[in-house]
Amino acid sequence: MSGSASRGEEGHRALILKAIAEGGLGFAAQWVHDVANVGEVFYAESLARVTDSDGTVHTAGTFVSSLERQDRWFDLDLRILDMVLSALAEDERLVLGFNLNAASLSRSDRFSDVFGRISRKPELAARLVVEITEGYPVIGASIERMKMIRALGCRIAIDDFGAGFATPASLLQVAADVVKIDAAFVRDNRCGRDGSDSLSHLVGFAACFAPFVVVEGIETSSQLDAAREAGATHAQGFFLSQPVSLAQLRRRKGKAVLRGVG
């Protein structure tokens, strides 16, 4: 990394941390839709957002990797979890997903913080989907800790399957309710010599390990068709719905349904 790029990243990180300290941390939420009936929603994934003093909203993709390298992301995870639990307590119609870096499962102190927050509000666990992100391998004690979270009544989702450490081998080790296929596989869906495509193979494999398979990154009608044809149960992406504020999320009529999960 060049000196100017490094200084630019450091400046952006400082801006984000200052905004967080001043109360700028929040989250938007994006629905996960049933592929057979896109008007029916499964749950909404919570996505970190930071609003700085100028009113500019920064999405997690612009700062998460920088904070992870500085080991400063976990505190944000906890604060988002607190916000998500508060939202669930205020509106019984909501079902929300919370992103948890797999690295946090590997450290007993961090896992204890997460587990403690959820276990203190057991009545909310059935409406919380814990999405395990792919930045660290799920091995050893992490596998048992995922089981402990699931035993509270939460659903476990493996996020970005096929990318990073969320590999086919990892599914052999964990009990998941939901597998989310990384968006790259719908953008670059390749056809094999037998006429089948790569997305269908990946969805089929994931379906052997979890009852619900979500294809992420749906941006066109043809991609939605591909997800359906591949056998996915659900889909998520800008073509179906944009991330919205919690207030906008609550305006939606009806209730998210975790039908058949458990």
PDB file of C-alpha atoms in Angstrom:
ATOM      1  CA  MET A   1       0.000   0.000   0.000  1.00  0.00           C
ATOM      2  CA  SER A   2       1.389   3.413  -0.930  1.00  0.00           C
ATOM      3  CA  GLY A   3       1.980   6.064   1.723  1.00  0.00           C
ATOM      4  CA  SER A   4      -0.819   8.270   0.398  1.00  0.00           C
ATOM      5  CA  ALA A   5      -3.261   5.346   0.298  1.00  0.00           C
ATOM      6  CA  SER A   6      -2.288   4.371   3.834  1.00  0.00           C
ATOM      7  CA  ARG A   7      -2.827   7.925   5.064  1.00  0.00           C
ATOM      8  CA  GLY A   8      -6.163   8.030   3.275  1.00  0.00           C
ATOM      9  CA  GLU A   9      -7.305   4.822   4.943  1.00  0.00           C
ATOM     10  CA  GLU A  10      -6.112   6.048   8.331  1.00  0.00           C
ATOM     11  CA  GLY A  11      -8.022   9.280   7.852  1.00  0.00           C
ATOM     12  CA  HIS A  12     -11.194   7.430   6.893  1.00  0.00           C
ATOM     13  CA  ARG A  13     -10.871   5.109   9.885  1.00  0.00           C
ATOM     14  CA  ALA A  14     -10.436   8.106  12.196  1.00  0.00           C
ATOM     15  CA  LEU A  15     -13.546   9.704  10.654  1.00  0.00           C
ATOM     16  CA  ILE A  16     -15.564   6.543  11.254  1.00  0.00           C
ATOM     17  CA  LEU A  17     -14.383   6.134  14.839  1.00  0.00           C
ATOM     18  CA  LYS A  18     -15.129   9.797  15.610  1.00  0.00           C
ATOM     19  CA  ALA A  19     -18.620   9.472  14.136  1.00  0.00           C
ATOM     20  CA  ILE A  20     -19.272   6.323  16.180  1.00  0.00           C
ATOM     21  CA  ALA A  21     -18.102   8.055  19.360  1.00  0.00           C
ATOM     22  CA  GLU A  22     -20.529  10.870  18.616  1.00  0.00           C
ATOM     23  CA  GLY A  23     -23.507   8.527  18.294  1.00  0.00           C
ATOM     24  CA  GLY A  24     -23.429   7.963  14.558  1.00  0.00           C
ATOM     25  CA  LEU A  25     -23.625   4.167  14.614  1.00  0.00           C
ATOM     26  CA  GLY A  26     -26.829   2.520  13.471  1.00  0.00           C
ATOM     27  CA  PHE A  27     -28.064  -0.095  11.060  1.00  0.00           C
ATOM     28  CA  ALA A  28     -30.161  -0.483   7.962  1.00  0.00           C
ATOM     29  CA  ALA A  29     -31.997  -3.715   7.217  1.00  0.00           C
ATOM     30  CA  GLN A  30     -32.551  -5.620   3.990  1.00  0.00           C
ATOM     31  CA  TRP A  31     -35.237  -8.243   3.540  1.00  0.00           C
ATOM     32  CA  VAL A  32     -34.570 -11.830   2.558  1.00  0.00           C
ATOM     33  CA  HIS A  33     -37.365 -12.915   0.190  1.00  0.00           C
ATOM     34  CA  ASP A  34     -39.060 -16.191  -0.658  1.00  0.00           C
ATOM     35  CA  VAL A  35     -38.132 -17.024  -4.270  1.00  0.00           C
ATOM     36  CA  ALA A  36     -41.530 -18.551  -5.000  1.00  0.00           C
ATOM     37  CA  ASN A  37     -43.385 -15.512  -3.664  1.00  0.00           C
ATOM     38  CA  VAL A  38     -41.095 -12.499  -3.340  1.00  0.00           C
ATOM     39  CA  GLY A  39     -43.779 -10.615  -1.432  1.00  0.00           C
ATOM     40  CA  GLU A  40     -43.242 -13.007   1.471  1.00  0.00           C
ATOM     41  CA  VAL A  41     -40.218 -12.207   3.605  1.00  0.00           C
ATOM     42  CA  PHE A  42     -38.087 -14.542   5.695  1.00  0.00           C
ATOM     43  CA  TYR A  43     -36.210 -12.048   7.879  1.00  0.00           C
ATOM     44  CA  ALA A  44     -34.240  -8.813   7.513  1.00  0.00           C
ATOM     45  CA  GLU A  45     -30.450  -8.706   7.707  1.00  0.00           C
ATOM     46  CA  SER A  46     -29.051  -5.883   9.852  1.00  0.00           C
ATOM     47  CA  LEU A  47     -26.308  -3.913   8.070  1.00  0.00           C
ATOM     48  CA  ALA A  48     -24.086  -1.509  10.003  1.00  0.00           C
ATOM     49  CA  ARG A  49     -24.197   2.155   8.979  1.00  0.00           C
ATOM     50  CA  VAL A  50     -22.256   5.135  10.329  1.00  0.00           C
ATOM     51  CA  THR A  51     -23.435   8.732   9.861  1.00  0.00           C
ATOM     52  CA  ASP A  52     -20.697  11.346  10.218  1.00  0.00           C
ATOM     53  CA  SER A  53     -20.982  14.977  11.318  1.00  0.00           C
ATOM     54  CA  ASP A  54     -21.632  16.095   7.728  1.00  0.00           C
ATOM     55  CA  GLY A  55     -24.601  13.759   7.450  1.00  0.00           C
ATOM     56  CA  THR A  56     -22.789  11.370   5.109  1.00  0.00           C
ATOM     57  CA  VAL A  57     -23.844   7.750   5.613  1.00  0.00           C
ATOM     58  CA  HIS A  58     -21.034   5.196   5.369  1.00  0.00           C
ATOM     59  CA  THR A  59     -21.920   1.573   4.638  1.00  0.00           C
ATOM     60  CA  ALA A  60     -20.089  -1.255   6.392  1.00  0.00           C
ATOM     61  CA  GLY A  61     -18.300  -2.225   3.198  1.00  0.00           C
ATOM     62  CA  THR A  62     -16.337   1.026   3.282  1.00  0.00           C
ATOM     63  CA  PHE A  63     -14.924   0.558   6.778  1.00  0.00           C
ATOM     64  CA  VAL A  64     -15.361  -2.984   8.095  1.00  0.00           C
ATOM     65  CA  SER A  65     -12.074  -4.397   6.761  1.00  0.00           C
ATOM     66  CA  SER A  66     -10.120  -1.426   8.115  1.00  0.00           C
ATOM     67  CA  LEU A  67     -11.578  -1.803  11.604  1.00  0.00           C
ATOM     68  CA  GLU A  68     -11.119  -5.569  11.546  1.00  0.00           C
ATOM     69  CA  ARG A  69      -7.410  -5.141  10.809  1.00  0.00           C
ATOM     70  CA  GLN A  70      -7.170  -2.912  13.873  1.00  0.00           C
ATOM     71  CA  ASP A  71      -9.235  -5.395  15.937  1.00  0.00           C
ATOM     72  CA  ARG A  72     -11.823  -2.696  16.565  1.00  0.00           C
ATOM     73  CA  TRP A  73     -14.822  -4.319  14.922  1.00  0.00           C
ATOM     74  CA  PHE A  74     -16.055  -6.455  17.798  1.00  0.00           C
ATOM     75  CA  ASP A  75     -17.220  -3.501  19.902  1.00  0.00           C
ATOM     76  CA  LEU A  76     -19.373  -2.438  16.960  1.00  0.00           C
ATOM     77  CA  ASP A  77     -20.789  -5.958  16.692  1.00  0.00           C
ATOM     78  CA  LEU A  78     -21.882  -5.779  20.314  1.00  0.00           C
ATOM     79  CA  ARG A  79     -23.475  -2.375  19.899  1.00  0.00           C
ATOM     80  CA  ILE A  80     -25.363  -3.510  16.800  1.00  0.00           C
ATOM     81  CA  LEU A  81     -26.513  -6.623  18.689  1.00  0.00           C
ATOM     82  CA  ASP A  82     -27.875  -4.403  21.467  1.00  0.00           C
ATOM     83  CA  MET A  83     -29.753  -2.332  18.875  1.00  0.00           C
ATOM     84  CA  VAL A  84     -31.142  -5.435  17.184  1.00  0.00           C
ATOM     85  CA  LEU A  85     -32.349  -6.922  20.476  1.00  0.00           C
ATOM     86  CA  SER A  86     -33.993  -3.622  21.395  1.00  0.00           C
ATOM     87  CA  ALA A  87     -35.759  -3.524  18.010  1.00  0.00           C
ATOM     88  CA  LEU A  88     -37.026  -7.091  18.483  1.00  0.00           C
ATOM     89  CA  ALA A  89     -38.322  -6.216  21.943  1.00  0.00           C
ATOM     90  CA  GLU A  90     -40.197  -3.203  20.596  1.00  0.00           C
ATOM     91  CA  ASP A  91     -41.864  -4.959  17.640  1.00  0.00           C
ATOM     92  CA  GLU A  92     -42.886  -8.599  17.848  1.00  0.00           C
ATOM     93  CA  ARG A  93     -43.456  -8.731  14.085  1.00  0.00           C
ATOM     94  CA  LEU A  94     -39.748  -8.344  13.336  1.00  0.00           C
ATOM     95  CA  VAL A  95     -37.270 -11.127  12.668  1.00  0.00           C
ATOM     96  CA  LEU A  96     -33.735  -9.775  12.308  1.00  0.00           C
ATOM     97  CA  GLY A  97     -30.365 -11.141  11.286  1.00  0.00           C
ATOM     98  CA  PHE A  98     -27.220 -10.100  13.127  1.00  0.00           C
ATOM     99  CA  ASN A  99     -23.739 -10.511  11.609  1.00  0.00           C
ATOM    100  CA  LEU A 100     -21.149 -12.096  13.895  1.00  0.00           C
ATOM    101  CA  ASN A 101     -17.557 -12.504  12.777  1.00  0.00           C
ATOM    102  CA  ALA A 102     -16.429 -16.099  13.227  1.00  0.00           C
ATOM    103  CA  ALA A 103     -13.275 -14.792  14.944  1.00  0.00           C
ATOM    104  CA  SER A 104     -15.445 -13.701  17.871  1.00  0.00           C
ATOM    105  CA  LEU A 105     -16.504 -17.304  18.405  1.00  0.00           C
ATOM    106  CA  SER A 106     -12.889 -18.354  18.838  1.00  0.00           C
ATOM    107  CA  ARG A 107     -12.304 -16.057  21.822  1.00  0.00           C
ATOM    108  CA  SER A 108     -14.020 -17.058  25.038  1.00  0.00           C
ATOM    109  CA  ASP A 109     -14.318 -13.491  26.351  1.00  0.00           C
ATOM    110  CA  ARG A 110     -15.964 -12.200  23.208  1.00  0.00           C
ATOM    111  CA  PHE A 111     -18.260 -15.187  22.896  1.00  0.00           C
ATOM    112  CA  SER A 112     -19.288 -14.671  26.518  1.00  0.00           C
ATOM    113  CA  ASP A 113     -20.325 -11.085  25.763  1.00  0.00           C
ATOM    114  CA  VAL A 114     -22.492 -12.185  22.827  1.00  0.00           C
ATOM    115  CA  PHE A 115     -23.957 -15.223  24.572  1.00  0.00           C
ATOM    116  CA  GLY A 116     -24.713 -13.227  27.708  1.00  0.00           C
ATOM    117  CA  ARG A 117     -26.660 -10.570  25.836  1.00  0.00           C
ATOM    118  CA  ILE A 118     -28.825 -13.097  24.041  1.00  0.00           C
ATOM    119  CA  SER A 119     -29.367 -15.384  27.036  1.00  0.00           C
ATOM    120  CA  ARG A 120     -30.600 -12.460  29.141  1.00  0.00           C
ATOM    121  CA  LYS A 121     -33.477 -12.002  26.658  1.00  0.00           C
ATOM    122  CA  PRO A 122     -34.502 -15.589  25.851  1.00  0.00           C
ATOM    123  CA  GLU A 123     -37.926 -14.526  24.633  1.00  0.00           C
ATOM    124  CA  LEU A 124     -36.273 -12.781  21.665  1.00  0.00           C
ATOM    125  CA  ALA A 125     -33.981 -15.602  20.563  1.00  0.00           C
ATOM    126  CA  ALA A 126     -36.535 -17.251  18.277  1.00  0.00           C
ATOM    127  CA  ARG A 127     -36.652 -14.052  16.191  1.00  0.00           C
ATOM    128  CA  LEU A 128     -32.879 -13.624  15.934  1.00  0.00           C
ATOM    129  CA  VAL A 129     -30.826 -15.077  13.081  1.00  0.00           C
ATOM    130  CA  VAL A 130     -27.087 -15.071  13.841  1.00  0.00           C
ATOM    131  CA  GLU A 131     -25.193 -14.818  10.553  1.00  0.00           C
ATOM    132  CA  ILE A 132     -21.647 -16.152  10.882  1.00  0.00           C
ATOM    133  CA  THR A 133     -19.372 -14.223   8.515  1.00  0.00           C
ATOM    134  CA  GLU A 134     -16.534 -15.832   6.601  1.00  0.00           C
ATOM    135  CA  GLY A 135     -13.445 -13.977   7.828  1.00  0.00           C
ATOM    136  CA  TYR A 136     -12.168 -16.718  10.136  1.00  0.00           C
ATOM    137  CA  PRO A 137     -12.386 -20.541  10.146  1.00  0.00           C
ATOM    138  CA  VAL A 138     -15.046 -22.129  12.330  1.00  0.00           C
ATOM    139  CA  ILE A 139     -13.063 -24.819  14.132  1.00  0.00           C
ATOM    140  CA  GLY A 140     -12.585 -26.311  17.590  1.00  0.00           C
ATOM    141  CA  ALA A 141     -14.407 -24.476  20.363  1.00  0.00           C
ATOM    142  CA  SER A 142     -16.152 -22.220  17.816  1.00  0.00           C
ATOM    143  CA  ILE A 143     -18.276 -25.160  16.632  1.00  0.00           C
ATOM    144  CA  GLU A 144     -19.512 -25.883  20.151  1.00  0.00           C
ATOM    145  CA  ARG A 145     -20.183 -22.189  20.756  1.00  0.00           C
ATOM    146  CA  MET A 146     -22.347 -22.023  17.636  1.00  0.00           C
ATOM    147  CA  LYS A 147     -24.329 -24.942  19.051  1.00  0.00           C
ATOM    148  CA  MET A 148     -24.728 -23.058  22.330  1.00  0.00           C
ATOM    149  CA  ILE A 149     -26.165 -20.023  20.533  1.00  0.00           C
ATOM    150  CA  ARG A 150     -28.500 -22.253  18.547  1.00  0.00           C
ATOM    151  CA  ALA A 151     -29.617 -23.987  21.757  1.00  0.00           C
ATOM    152  CA  LEU A 152     -30.880 -20.628  23.030  1.00  0.00           C
ATOM    153  CA  GLY A 153     -33.424 -20.699  20.187  1.00  0.00           C
ATOM    154  CA  CYS A 154     -31.564 -18.556  17.662  1.00  0.00           C
ATOM    155  CA  ARG A 155     -31.180 -19.605  14.048  1.00  0.00           C
ATOM    156  CA  ILE A 156     -27.676 -19.980  12.633  1.00  0.00           C
ATOM    157  CA  ALA A 157     -26.890 -18.772   9.111  1.00  0.00           C
ATOM    158  CA  ILE A 158     -23.601 -19.318   7.305  1.00  0.00           C
ATOM    159  CA  ASP A 159     -22.971 -16.075   5.416  1.00  0.00           C
ATOM    160  CA  ASP A 160     -21.154 -15.652   2.068  1.00  0.00           C
ATOM    161  CA  PHE A 161     -20.897 -19.392   1.482  1.00  0.00           C
ATOM    162  CA  GLY A 162     -18.235 -20.185  -1.097  1.00  0.00           C
ATOM    163  CA  ALA A 163     -16.052 -17.194  -0.154  1.00  0.00           C
ATOM    164  CA  GLY A 164     -13.312 -16.826   2.426  1.00  0.00           C
ATOM    165  CA  PHE A 165     -13.482 -19.541   5.076  1.00  0.00           C
ATOM    166  CA  ALA A 166     -17.150 -20.363   4.377  1.00  0.00           C
ATOM    167  CA  THR A 167     -16.206 -23.419   2.319  1.00  0.00           C
ATOM    168  CA  PRO A 168     -17.951 -26.726   1.599  1.00  0.00           C
ATOM    169  CA  ALA A 169     -15.698 -28.365   4.190  1.00  0.00           C
ATOM    170  CA  SER A 170     -16.922 -25.940   6.850  1.00  0.00           C
ATOM    171  CA  LEU A 171     -20.529 -27.112   6.409  1.00  0.00           C
ATOM    172  CA  LEU A 172     -19.490 -30.610   7.407  1.00  0.00           C
ATOM    173  CA  GLN A 173     -18.631 -29.262  10.862  1.00  0.00           C
ATOM    174  CA  VAL A 174     -21.599 -27.073  11.779  1.00  0.00           C
ATOM    175  CA  ALA A 175     -25.349 -27.314  12.298  1.00  0.00           C
ATOM    176  CA  ALA A 176     -26.867 -24.473  10.273  1.00  0.00           C
ATOM    177  CA  ASP A 177     -30.454 -23.466   9.590  1.00  0.00           C
ATOM    178  CA  VAL A 178     -29.621 -21.179   6.674  1.00  0.00           C
ATOM    179  CA  VAL A 179     -26.819 -21.096   4.118  1.00  0.00           C
ATOM    180  CA  LYS A 180     -26.348 -17.858   2.174  1.00  0.00           C
ATOM    181  CA  ILE A 181     -24.600 -18.259  -1.188  1.00  0.00           C
ATOM    182  CA  ASP A 182     -22.048 -15.516  -1.879  1.00  0.00           C
ATOM    183  CA  ALA A 183     -23.163 -12.996  -4.513  1.00  0.00           C
ATOM    184  CA  ALA A 184     -20.177 -13.803  -6.742  1.00  0.00           C
ATOM    185  CA  PHE A 185     -21.769 -17.101  -7.740  1.00  0.00           C
ATOM    186  CA  VAL A 186     -24.895 -15.551  -9.216  1.00  0.00           C
ATOM    187  CA  ARG A 187     -22.871 -12.852 -11.004  1.00  0.00           C
ATOM    188  CA  ASP A 188     -20.543 -15.441 -12.540  1.00  0.00           C
ATOM    189  CA  ASN A 189     -22.797 -18.455 -13.004  1.00  0.00           C
ATOM    190  CA  ARG A 190     -21.044 -20.879 -15.337  1.00  0.00           C
ATOM    191  CA  CYS A 191     -22.527 -23.669 -17.415  1.00  0.00           C
ATOM    192  CA  GLY A 192     -20.890 -27.096 -17.372  1.00  0.00           C
ATOM    193  CA  ARG A 193     -20.579 -29.592 -20.189  1.00  0.00           C
ATOM    194  CA  ASP A 194     -23.533 -31.559 -18.860  1.00  0.00           C
ATOM    195  CA  GLY A 195     -25.800 -28.519 -19.182  1.00  0.00           C
ATOM    196  CA  SER A 196     -26.011 -27.831 -15.453  1.00  0.00           C
ATOM    197  CA  ASP A 197     -24.621 -24.615 -13.970  1.00  0.00           C
ATOM    198  CA  SER A 198     -22.274 -23.840 -11.109  1.00  0.00           C
ATOM    199  CA  LEU A 199     -24.929 -22.062  -9.025  1.00  0.00           C
ATOM    200  CA  SER A 200     -27.178 -25.132  -9.108  1.00  0.00           C
ATOM    201  CA  HIS A 201     -24.341 -27.342  -7.920  1.00  0.00           C
ATOM    202  CA  LEU A 202     -23.527 -24.991  -5.030  1.00  0.00           C
ATOM    203  CA  VAL A 203     -27.153 -24.563  -3.978  1.00  0.00           C
ATOM    204  CA  GLY A 204     -27.689 -28.312  -4.162  1.00  0.00           C
ATOM    205  CA  PHE A 205     -24.677 -28.953  -1.964  1.00  0.00           C
ATOM    206  CA  ALA A 206     -25.762 -26.344   0.602  1.00  0.00           C
ATOM    207  CA  ALA A 207     -29.274 -27.822   0.687  1.00  0.00           C
ATOM    208  CA  CYS A 208     -27.793 -31.090   1.986  1.00  0.00           C
ATOM    209  CA  PHE A 209     -26.799 -29.279   5.187  1.00  0.00           C
ATOM    210  CA  ALA A 210     -29.499 -26.677   5.820  1.00  0.00           C
ATOM    211  CA  PRO A 211     -33.232 -26.462   5.105  1.00  0.00           C
ATOM    212  CA  PHE A 212     -32.993 -22.924   3.717  1.00  0.00           C
ATOM    213  CA  VAL A 213     -30.608 -21.676   1.045  1.00  0.00           C
ATOM    214  CA  VAL A 214     -30.433 -17.954   0.210  1.00  0.00           C
ATOM    215  CA  VAL A 215     -28.778 -16.600  -2.937  1.00  0.00           C
ATOM    216  CA  GLU A 216     -27.329 -13.158  -2.231  1.00  0.00           C
ATOM    217  CA  GLY A 217     -26.638 -10.299  -4.635  1.00  0.00           C
ATOM    218  CA  ILE A 218     -29.785 -10.509  -6.779  1.00  0.00           C
ATOM    219  CA  GLU A 219     -29.712  -7.417  -8.989  1.00  0.00           C
ATOM    220  CA  THR A 220     -31.704  -8.479 -12.080  1.00  0.00           C
ATOM    221  CA  SER A 221     -34.770 -10.527 -12.931  1.00  0.00           C
ATOM    222  CA  SER A 222     -32.596 -13.060 -14.761  1.00  0.00           C
ATOM    223  CA  GLN A 223     -30.527 -13.570 -11.606  1.00  0.00           C
ATOM    224  CA  LEU A 224     -33.704 -14.162  -9.624  1.00  0.00           C
ATOM    225  CA  ASP A 225     -34.775 -16.725 -12.231  1.00  0.00           C
ATOM    226  CA  ALA A 226     -31.368 -18.391 -11.940  1.00  0.00           C
ATOM    227  CA  ALA A 227     -31.744 -18.615  -8.136  1.00  0.00           C
ATOM    228  CA  ARG A 228     -35.173 -20.234  -8.543  1.00  0.00           C
ATOM    229  CA  GLU A 229     -33.931 -22.685 -11.151  1.00  0.00           C
ATOM    230  CA  ALA A 230     -30.938 -23.565  -8.964  1.00  0.00           C
ATOM    231  CA  GLY A 231     -33.314 -24.660  -6.207  1.00  0.00           C
ATOM    232  CA  ALA A 232     -32.734 -21.847  -3.706  1.00  0.00           C
ATOM    233  CA  THR A 233     -35.530 -21.262  -1.216  1.00  0.00           C
ATOM    234  CA  HIS A 234     -34.819 -17.543  -0.748  1.00  0.00           C
ATOM    235  CA  ALA A 235     -33.029 -14.614  -2.332  1.00  0.00           C
ATOM    236  CA  GLN A 236     -31.664 -11.230  -1.266  1.00  0.00           C
ATOM    237  CA  GLY A 237     -30.500  -8.222  -3.248  1.00  0.00           C
ATOM    238  CA  PHE A 238     -31.218  -4.743  -4.570  1.00  0.00           C
ATOM    239  CA  PHE A 239     -33.571  -6.055  -7.275  1.00  0.00           C
ATOM    240  CA  LEU A 240     -35.892  -7.309  -4.537  1.00  0.00           C
ATOM    241  CA  SER A 241     -35.474  -4.640  -1.863  1.00  0.00           C
ATOM    242  CA  GLN A 242     -33.076  -1.917  -0.787  1.00  0.00           C
ATOM    243  CA  PRO A 243     -31.649  -1.664   2.739  1.00  0.00           C
ATOM    244  CA  VAL A 244     -33.945   0.634   4.719  1.00  0.00           C
ATOM    245  CA  SER A 245     -34.044   2.232   8.132  1.00  0.00           C
ATOM    246  CA  LEU A 246     -35.678   0.483  11.051  1.00  0.00           C
ATOM    247  CA  ALA A 247     -38.568   2.957  10.904  1.00  0.00           C
ATOM    248  CA  GLN A 248     -39.204   2.082   7.250  1.00  0.00           C
ATOM    249  CA  LEU A 249     -38.885  -1.608   8.003  1.00  0.00           C
ATOM    250  CA  ARG A 250     -41.608  -1.352  10.616  1.00  0.00           C
ATOM    251  CA  ARG A 251     -44.003   0.235   8.120  1.00  0.00           C
ATOM    252  CA  ARG A 252     -44.188  -2.995   6.156  1.00  0.00           C
ATOM    253  CA  LYS A 253     -47.504  -4.753   6.644  1.00  0.00           C
ATOM    254  CA  GLY A 254     -47.361  -8.349   7.712  1.00  0.00           C
ATOM    255  CA  LYS A 255     -44.796 -10.351   9.578  1.00  0.00           C
ATOM    256  CA  ALA A 256     -41.542 -12.027   8.685  1.00  0.00           C
ATOM    257  CA  VAL A 257     -41.881 -15.789   8.840  1.00  0.00           C
ATOM    258  CA  LEU A 258     -39.244 -18.295   9.958  1.00  0.00           C
ATOM    259  CA  ARG A 259     -41.532 -21.091   8.869  1.00  0.00           C
ATOM    260  CA  GLY A 260     -40.179 -24.571   9.385  1.00  0.00           C
ATOM    261  CA  VAL A 261     -36.851 -23.526  10.835  1.00  0.00           C
ATOM    262  CA  GLY A 262     -35.682 -25.237  13.970  1.00  0.00           C
TER     263      GLY A 262
END
